PDB file of C-alpha atoms in Angstrom:
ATOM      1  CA  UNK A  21     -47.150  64.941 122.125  1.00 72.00           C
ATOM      2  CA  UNK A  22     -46.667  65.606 125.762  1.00 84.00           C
ATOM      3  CA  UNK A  23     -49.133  62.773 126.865  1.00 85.00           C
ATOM      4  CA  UNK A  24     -47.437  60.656 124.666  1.00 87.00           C
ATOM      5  CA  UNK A  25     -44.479  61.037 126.533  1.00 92.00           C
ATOM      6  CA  UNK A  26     -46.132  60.772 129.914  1.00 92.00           C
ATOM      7  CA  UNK A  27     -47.750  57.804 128.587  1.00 94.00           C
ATOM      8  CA  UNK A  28     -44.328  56.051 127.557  1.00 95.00           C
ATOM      9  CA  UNK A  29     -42.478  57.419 130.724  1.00 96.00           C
ATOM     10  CA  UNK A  30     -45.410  55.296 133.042  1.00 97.00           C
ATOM     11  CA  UNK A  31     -44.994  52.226 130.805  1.00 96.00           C
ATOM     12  CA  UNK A  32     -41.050  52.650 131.063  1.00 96.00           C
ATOM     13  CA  UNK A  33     -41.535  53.087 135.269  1.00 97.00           C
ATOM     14  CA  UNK A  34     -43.596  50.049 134.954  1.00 97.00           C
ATOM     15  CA  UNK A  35     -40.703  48.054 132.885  1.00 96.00           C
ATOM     16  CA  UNK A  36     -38.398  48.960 135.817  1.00 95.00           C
ATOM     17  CA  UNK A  37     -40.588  48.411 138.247  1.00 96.00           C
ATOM     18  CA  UNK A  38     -42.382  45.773 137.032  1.00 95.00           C
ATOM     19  CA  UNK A  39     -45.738  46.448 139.420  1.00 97.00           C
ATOM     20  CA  UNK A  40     -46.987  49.657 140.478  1.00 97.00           C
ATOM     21  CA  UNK A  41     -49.783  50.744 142.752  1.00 95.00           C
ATOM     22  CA  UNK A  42     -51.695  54.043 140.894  1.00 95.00           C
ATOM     23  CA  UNK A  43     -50.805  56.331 144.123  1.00 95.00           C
ATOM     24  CA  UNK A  44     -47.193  54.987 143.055  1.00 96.00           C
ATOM     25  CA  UNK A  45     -47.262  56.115 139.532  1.00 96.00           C
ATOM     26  CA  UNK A  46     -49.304  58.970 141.231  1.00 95.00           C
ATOM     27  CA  UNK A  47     -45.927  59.953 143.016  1.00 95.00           C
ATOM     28  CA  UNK A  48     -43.542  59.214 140.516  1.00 96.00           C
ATOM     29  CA  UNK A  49     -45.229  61.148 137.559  1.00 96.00           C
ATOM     30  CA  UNK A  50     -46.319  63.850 139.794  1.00 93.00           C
ATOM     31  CA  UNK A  51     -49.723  63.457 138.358  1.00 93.00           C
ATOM     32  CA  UNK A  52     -51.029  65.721 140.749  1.00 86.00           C
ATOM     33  CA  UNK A  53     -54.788  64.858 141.758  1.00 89.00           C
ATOM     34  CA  UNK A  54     -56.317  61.413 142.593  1.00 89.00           C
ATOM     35  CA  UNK A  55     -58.629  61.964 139.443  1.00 92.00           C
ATOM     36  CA  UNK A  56     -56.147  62.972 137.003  1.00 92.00           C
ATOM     37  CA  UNK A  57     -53.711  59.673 137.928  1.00 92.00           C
ATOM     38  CA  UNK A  58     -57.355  57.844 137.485  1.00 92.00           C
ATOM     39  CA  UNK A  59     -58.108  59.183 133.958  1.00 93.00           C
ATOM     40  CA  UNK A  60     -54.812  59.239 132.694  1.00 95.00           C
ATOM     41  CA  UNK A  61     -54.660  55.040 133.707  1.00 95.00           C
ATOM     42  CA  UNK A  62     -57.287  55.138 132.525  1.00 94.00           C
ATOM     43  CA  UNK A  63     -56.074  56.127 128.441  1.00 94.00           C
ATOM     44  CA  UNK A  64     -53.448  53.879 129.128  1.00 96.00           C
ATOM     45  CA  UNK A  65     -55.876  50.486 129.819  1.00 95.00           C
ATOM     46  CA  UNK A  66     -54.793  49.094 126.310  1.00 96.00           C
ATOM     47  CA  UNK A  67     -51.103  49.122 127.512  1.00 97.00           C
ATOM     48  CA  UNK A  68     -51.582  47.721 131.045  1.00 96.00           C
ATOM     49  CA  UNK A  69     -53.240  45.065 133.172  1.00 96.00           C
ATOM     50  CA  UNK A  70     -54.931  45.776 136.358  1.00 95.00           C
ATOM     51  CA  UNK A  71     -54.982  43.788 139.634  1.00 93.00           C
ATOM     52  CA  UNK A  72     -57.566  45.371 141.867  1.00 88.00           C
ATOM     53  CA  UNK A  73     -56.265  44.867 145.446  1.00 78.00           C
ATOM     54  CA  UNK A  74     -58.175  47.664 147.258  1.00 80.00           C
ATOM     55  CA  UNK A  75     -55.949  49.944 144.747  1.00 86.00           C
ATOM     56  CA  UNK A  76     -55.649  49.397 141.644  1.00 94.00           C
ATOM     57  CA  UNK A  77     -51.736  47.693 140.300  1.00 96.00           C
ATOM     58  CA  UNK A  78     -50.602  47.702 137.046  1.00 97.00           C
ATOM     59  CA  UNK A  79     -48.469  45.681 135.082  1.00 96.00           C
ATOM     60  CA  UNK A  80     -47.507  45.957 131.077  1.00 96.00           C
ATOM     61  CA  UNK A  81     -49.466  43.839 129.294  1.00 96.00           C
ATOM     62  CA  UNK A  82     -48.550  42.351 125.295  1.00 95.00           C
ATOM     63  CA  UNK A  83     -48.486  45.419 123.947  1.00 96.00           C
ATOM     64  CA  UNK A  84     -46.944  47.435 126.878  1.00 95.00           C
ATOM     65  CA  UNK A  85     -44.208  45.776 126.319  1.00 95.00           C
ATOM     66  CA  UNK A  86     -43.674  46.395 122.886  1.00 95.00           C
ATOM     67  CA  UNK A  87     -43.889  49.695 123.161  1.00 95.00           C
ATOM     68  CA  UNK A  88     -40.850  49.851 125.428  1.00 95.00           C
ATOM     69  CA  UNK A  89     -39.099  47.014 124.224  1.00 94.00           C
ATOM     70  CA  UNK A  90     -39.490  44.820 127.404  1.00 94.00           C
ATOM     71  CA  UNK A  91     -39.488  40.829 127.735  1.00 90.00           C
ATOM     72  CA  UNK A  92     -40.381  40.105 130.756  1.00 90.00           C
ATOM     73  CA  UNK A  93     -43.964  38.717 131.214  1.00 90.00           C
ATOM     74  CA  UNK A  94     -45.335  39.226 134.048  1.00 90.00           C
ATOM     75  CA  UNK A  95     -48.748  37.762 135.800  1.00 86.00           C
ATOM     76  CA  UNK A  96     -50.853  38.018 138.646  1.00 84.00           C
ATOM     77  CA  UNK A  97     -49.045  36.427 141.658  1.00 80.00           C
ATOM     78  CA  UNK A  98     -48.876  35.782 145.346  1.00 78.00           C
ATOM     79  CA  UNK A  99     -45.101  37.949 145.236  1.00 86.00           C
ATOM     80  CA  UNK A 100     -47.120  41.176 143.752  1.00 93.00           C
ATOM     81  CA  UNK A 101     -46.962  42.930 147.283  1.00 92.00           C
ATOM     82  CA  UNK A 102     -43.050  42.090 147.866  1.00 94.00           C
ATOM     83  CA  UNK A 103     -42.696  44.470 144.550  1.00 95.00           C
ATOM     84  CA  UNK A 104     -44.775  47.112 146.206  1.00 95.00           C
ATOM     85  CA  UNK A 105     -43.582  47.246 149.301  1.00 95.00           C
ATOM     86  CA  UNK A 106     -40.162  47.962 147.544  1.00 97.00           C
ATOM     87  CA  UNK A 107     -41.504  50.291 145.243  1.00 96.00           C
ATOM     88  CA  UNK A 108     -41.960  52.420 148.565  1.00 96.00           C
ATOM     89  CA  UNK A 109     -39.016  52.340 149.263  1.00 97.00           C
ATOM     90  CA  UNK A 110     -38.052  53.708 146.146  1.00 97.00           C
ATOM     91  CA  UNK A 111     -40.639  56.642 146.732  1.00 95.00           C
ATOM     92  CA  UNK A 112     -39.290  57.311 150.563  1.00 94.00           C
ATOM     93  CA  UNK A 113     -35.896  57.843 149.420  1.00 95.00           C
ATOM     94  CA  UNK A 114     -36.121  60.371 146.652  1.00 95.00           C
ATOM     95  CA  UNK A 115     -36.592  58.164 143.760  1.00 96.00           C
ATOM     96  CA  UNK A 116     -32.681  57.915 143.321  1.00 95.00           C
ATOM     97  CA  UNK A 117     -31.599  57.477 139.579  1.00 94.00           C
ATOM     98  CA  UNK A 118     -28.554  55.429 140.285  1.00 96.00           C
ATOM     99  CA  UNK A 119     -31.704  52.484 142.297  1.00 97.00           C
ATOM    100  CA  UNK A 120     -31.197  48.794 140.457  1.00 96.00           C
ATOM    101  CA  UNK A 121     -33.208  46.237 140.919  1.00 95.00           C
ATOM    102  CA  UNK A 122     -31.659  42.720 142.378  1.00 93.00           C
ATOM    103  CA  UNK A 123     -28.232  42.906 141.487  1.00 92.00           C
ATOM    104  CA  UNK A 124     -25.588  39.994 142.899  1.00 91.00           C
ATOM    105  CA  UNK A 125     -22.974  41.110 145.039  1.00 92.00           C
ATOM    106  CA  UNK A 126     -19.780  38.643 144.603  1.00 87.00           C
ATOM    107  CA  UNK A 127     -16.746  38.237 146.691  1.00 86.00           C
ATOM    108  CA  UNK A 128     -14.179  35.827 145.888  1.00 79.00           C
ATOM    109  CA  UNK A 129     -11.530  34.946 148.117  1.00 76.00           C
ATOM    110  CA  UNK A 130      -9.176  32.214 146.896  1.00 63.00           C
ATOM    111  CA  UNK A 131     -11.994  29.556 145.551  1.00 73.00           C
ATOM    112  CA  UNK A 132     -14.623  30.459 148.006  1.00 83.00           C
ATOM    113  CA  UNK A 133     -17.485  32.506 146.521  1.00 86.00           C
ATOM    114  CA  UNK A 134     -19.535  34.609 148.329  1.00 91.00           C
ATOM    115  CA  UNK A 135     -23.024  36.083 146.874  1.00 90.00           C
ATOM    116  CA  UNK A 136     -25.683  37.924 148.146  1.00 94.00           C
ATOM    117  CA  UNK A 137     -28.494  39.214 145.800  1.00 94.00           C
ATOM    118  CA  UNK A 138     -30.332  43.059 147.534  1.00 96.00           C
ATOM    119  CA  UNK A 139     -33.975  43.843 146.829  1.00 96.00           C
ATOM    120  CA  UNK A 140     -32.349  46.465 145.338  1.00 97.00           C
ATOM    121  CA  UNK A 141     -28.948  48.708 145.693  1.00 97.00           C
ATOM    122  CA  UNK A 142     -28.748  51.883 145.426  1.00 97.00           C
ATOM    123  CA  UNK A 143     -24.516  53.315 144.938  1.00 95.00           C
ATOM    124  CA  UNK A 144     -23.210  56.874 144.723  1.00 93.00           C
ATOM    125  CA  UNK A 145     -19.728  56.465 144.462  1.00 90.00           C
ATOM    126  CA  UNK A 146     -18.239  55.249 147.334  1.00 91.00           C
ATOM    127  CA  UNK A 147     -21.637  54.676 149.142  1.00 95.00           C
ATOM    128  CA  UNK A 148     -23.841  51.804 148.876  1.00 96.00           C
ATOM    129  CA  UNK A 149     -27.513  51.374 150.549  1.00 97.00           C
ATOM    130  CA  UNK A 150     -28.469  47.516 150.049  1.00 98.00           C
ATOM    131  CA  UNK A 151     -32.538  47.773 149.999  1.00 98.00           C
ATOM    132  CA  UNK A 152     -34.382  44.473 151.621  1.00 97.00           C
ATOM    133  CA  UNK A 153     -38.376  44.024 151.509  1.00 97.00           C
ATOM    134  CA  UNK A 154     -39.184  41.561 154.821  1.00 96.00           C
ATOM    135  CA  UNK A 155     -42.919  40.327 153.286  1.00 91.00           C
ATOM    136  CA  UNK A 156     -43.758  36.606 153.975  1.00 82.00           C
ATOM    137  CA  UNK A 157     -40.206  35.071 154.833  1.00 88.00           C
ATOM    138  CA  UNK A 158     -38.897  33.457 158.332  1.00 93.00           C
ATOM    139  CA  UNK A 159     -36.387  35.660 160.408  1.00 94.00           C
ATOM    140  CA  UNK A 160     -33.801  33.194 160.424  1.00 94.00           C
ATOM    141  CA  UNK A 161     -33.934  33.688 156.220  1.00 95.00           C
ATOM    142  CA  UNK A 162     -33.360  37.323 157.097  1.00 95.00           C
ATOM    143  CA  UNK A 163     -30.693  36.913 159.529  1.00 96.00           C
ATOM    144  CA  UNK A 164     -28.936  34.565 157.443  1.00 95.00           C
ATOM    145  CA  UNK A 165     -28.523  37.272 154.987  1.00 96.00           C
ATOM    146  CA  UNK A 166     -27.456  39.780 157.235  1.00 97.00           C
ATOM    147  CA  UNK A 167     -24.942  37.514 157.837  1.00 96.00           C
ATOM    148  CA  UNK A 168     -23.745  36.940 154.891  1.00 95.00           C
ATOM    149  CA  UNK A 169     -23.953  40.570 154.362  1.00 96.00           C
ATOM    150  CA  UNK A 170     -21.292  41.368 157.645  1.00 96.00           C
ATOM    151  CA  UNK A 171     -19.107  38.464 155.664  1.00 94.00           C
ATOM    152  CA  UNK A 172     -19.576  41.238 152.271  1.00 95.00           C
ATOM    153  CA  UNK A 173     -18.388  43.951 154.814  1.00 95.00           C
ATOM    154  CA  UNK A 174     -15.307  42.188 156.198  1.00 93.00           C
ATOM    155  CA  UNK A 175     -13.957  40.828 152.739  1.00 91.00           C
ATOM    156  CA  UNK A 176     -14.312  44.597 151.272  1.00 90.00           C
ATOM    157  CA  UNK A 177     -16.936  44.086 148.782  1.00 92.00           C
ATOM    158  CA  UNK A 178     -18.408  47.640 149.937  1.00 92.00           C
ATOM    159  CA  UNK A 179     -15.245  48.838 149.625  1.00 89.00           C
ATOM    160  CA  UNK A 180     -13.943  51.105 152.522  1.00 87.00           C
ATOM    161  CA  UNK A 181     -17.387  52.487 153.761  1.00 89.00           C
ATOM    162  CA  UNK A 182     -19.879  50.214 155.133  1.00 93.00           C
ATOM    163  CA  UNK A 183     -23.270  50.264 153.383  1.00 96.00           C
ATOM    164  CA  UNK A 184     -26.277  51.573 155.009  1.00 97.00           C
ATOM    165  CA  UNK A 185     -29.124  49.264 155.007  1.00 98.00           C
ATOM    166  CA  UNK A 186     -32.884  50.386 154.690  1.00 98.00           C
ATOM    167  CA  UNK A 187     -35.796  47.333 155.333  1.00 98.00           C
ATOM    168  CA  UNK A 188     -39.317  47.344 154.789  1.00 97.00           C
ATOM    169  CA  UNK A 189     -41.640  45.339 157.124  1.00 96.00           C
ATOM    170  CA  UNK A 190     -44.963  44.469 158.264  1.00 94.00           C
ATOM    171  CA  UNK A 191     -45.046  44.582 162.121  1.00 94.00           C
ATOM    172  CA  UNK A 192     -43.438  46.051 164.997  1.00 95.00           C
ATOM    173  CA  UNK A 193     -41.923  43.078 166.228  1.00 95.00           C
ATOM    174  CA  UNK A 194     -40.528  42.339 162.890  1.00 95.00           C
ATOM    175  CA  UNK A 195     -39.336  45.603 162.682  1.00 96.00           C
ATOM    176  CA  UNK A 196     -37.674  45.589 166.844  1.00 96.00           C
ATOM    177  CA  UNK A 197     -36.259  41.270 165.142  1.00 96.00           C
ATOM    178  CA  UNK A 198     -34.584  43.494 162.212  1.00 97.00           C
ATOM    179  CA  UNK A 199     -32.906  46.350 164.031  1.00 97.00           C
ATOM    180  CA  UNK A 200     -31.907  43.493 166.487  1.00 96.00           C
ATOM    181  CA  UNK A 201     -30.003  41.234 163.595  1.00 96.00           C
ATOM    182  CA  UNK A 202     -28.674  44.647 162.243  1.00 96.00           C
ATOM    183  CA  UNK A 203     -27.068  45.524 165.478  1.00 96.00           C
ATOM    184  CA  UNK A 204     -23.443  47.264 164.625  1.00 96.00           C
ATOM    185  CA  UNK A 205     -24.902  48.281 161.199  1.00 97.00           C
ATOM    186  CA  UNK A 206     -26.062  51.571 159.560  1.00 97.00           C
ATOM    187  CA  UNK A 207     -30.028  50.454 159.004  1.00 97.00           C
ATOM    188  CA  UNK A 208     -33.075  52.310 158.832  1.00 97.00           C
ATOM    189  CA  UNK A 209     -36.476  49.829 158.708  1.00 97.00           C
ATOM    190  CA  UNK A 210     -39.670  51.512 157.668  1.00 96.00           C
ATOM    191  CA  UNK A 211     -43.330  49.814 158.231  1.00 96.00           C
ATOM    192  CA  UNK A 212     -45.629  49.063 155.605  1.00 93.00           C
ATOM    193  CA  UNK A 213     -48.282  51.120 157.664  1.00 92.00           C
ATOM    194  CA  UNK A 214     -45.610  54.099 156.955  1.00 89.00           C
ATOM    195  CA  UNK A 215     -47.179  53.605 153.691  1.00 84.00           C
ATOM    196  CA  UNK A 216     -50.626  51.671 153.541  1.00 67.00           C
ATOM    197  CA  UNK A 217     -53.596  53.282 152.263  1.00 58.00           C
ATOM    198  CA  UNK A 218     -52.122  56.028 151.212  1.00 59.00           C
ATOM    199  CA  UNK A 219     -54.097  56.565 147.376  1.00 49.00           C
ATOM    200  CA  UNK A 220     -56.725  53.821 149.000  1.00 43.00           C
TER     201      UNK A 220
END
């Protein structure tokens, strides 16, 4: 019974997740030992595909998800390591319940819309932290967002607090470009390095 429910709580992470490294589920499921998160992957290879990229990733197969009711079909892709690198993020803050994945921010003033679609966003109560992943795209992409993020800020769609910001990145510079573009703003940026090879 009890690795039955492991077993659906991994497929369920992997629903909401969509990809997840095995040191990831490692963390998440407290599955202790390297060789335990192995083995119990392992049982669960009829559920799940598995992208070998120097760690293993899974993703639900057909029948993954139908066991958790999910419809989203997902492949092998270039984007895999933009869902990753979020995922860490995820992991580095405390795995907060109230995290969602990509959801629009609106303001509307008068007939001008204004939208802006997070990584993630993470709200308790009055507090928001808008999570962005900086993989493959230019800076000006990112600073055009941050932009229309300050615009977010000004019209109130925070509300009265100003949301902290938290970025994932590759490089140094990237991560000096970022804190540069965020200048006035609450931001944290973490490297992928913080995070590479850990479970490899």
């Amino acid at each position: 019974m009890r690795k039955l429910q492991r077993q659906e709580a991994i497929l369920l992470s992997l629903k909401k997740f969509d990809y997840l490294t095995r040191w990831q589920i490692q963390q998440i499921h407290n599955l202790k030992s390297d060789r335990n998160a192995q083995r119990i992957m392992k049982e669960m290879e009829e559920y799940v595909h598995v992208l070998k990229e120097g760690e293993n990733i899974y993703y639900l197969n057909a029948k993954g998800r139908e066991t958790v009711s999910s419809e989203k079909v997902r492949k092998k892709t270039t984007t895999v390591e933009h869902y990753i690198m979020r995922n860490y993020l995820y992991i580095a803050l405390g795995y907060p319940f109230e995290w969602k994945n990509e959801v629009e921010i609106i303001s509307i003033k008068q007939k001008d819309k204004l939208r802006c679609r997070p990584d993630a966003l993470i709200q308790k109560g009055s507090d928001y932290t808008v999570i962005e992943v900086d993989n493959m795209q230019k800076m000006n992409e990112n600073q055009n967002k941050i932009d229309k993020y300050r615009q977010l800020i000004l019209r109130g769609a925070f509300g009265l607090v100003s949301p902290k910001f938290v970025w994932i990145t590759r490089t140094d510079y990237r991560k000096k470009e970022l804190l540069k573009a965020c200048e006035g703003l609450k931001v944290e940026v973490y490297l992928l390095s913080d995070f590479k090879g850990k479970g490899r």
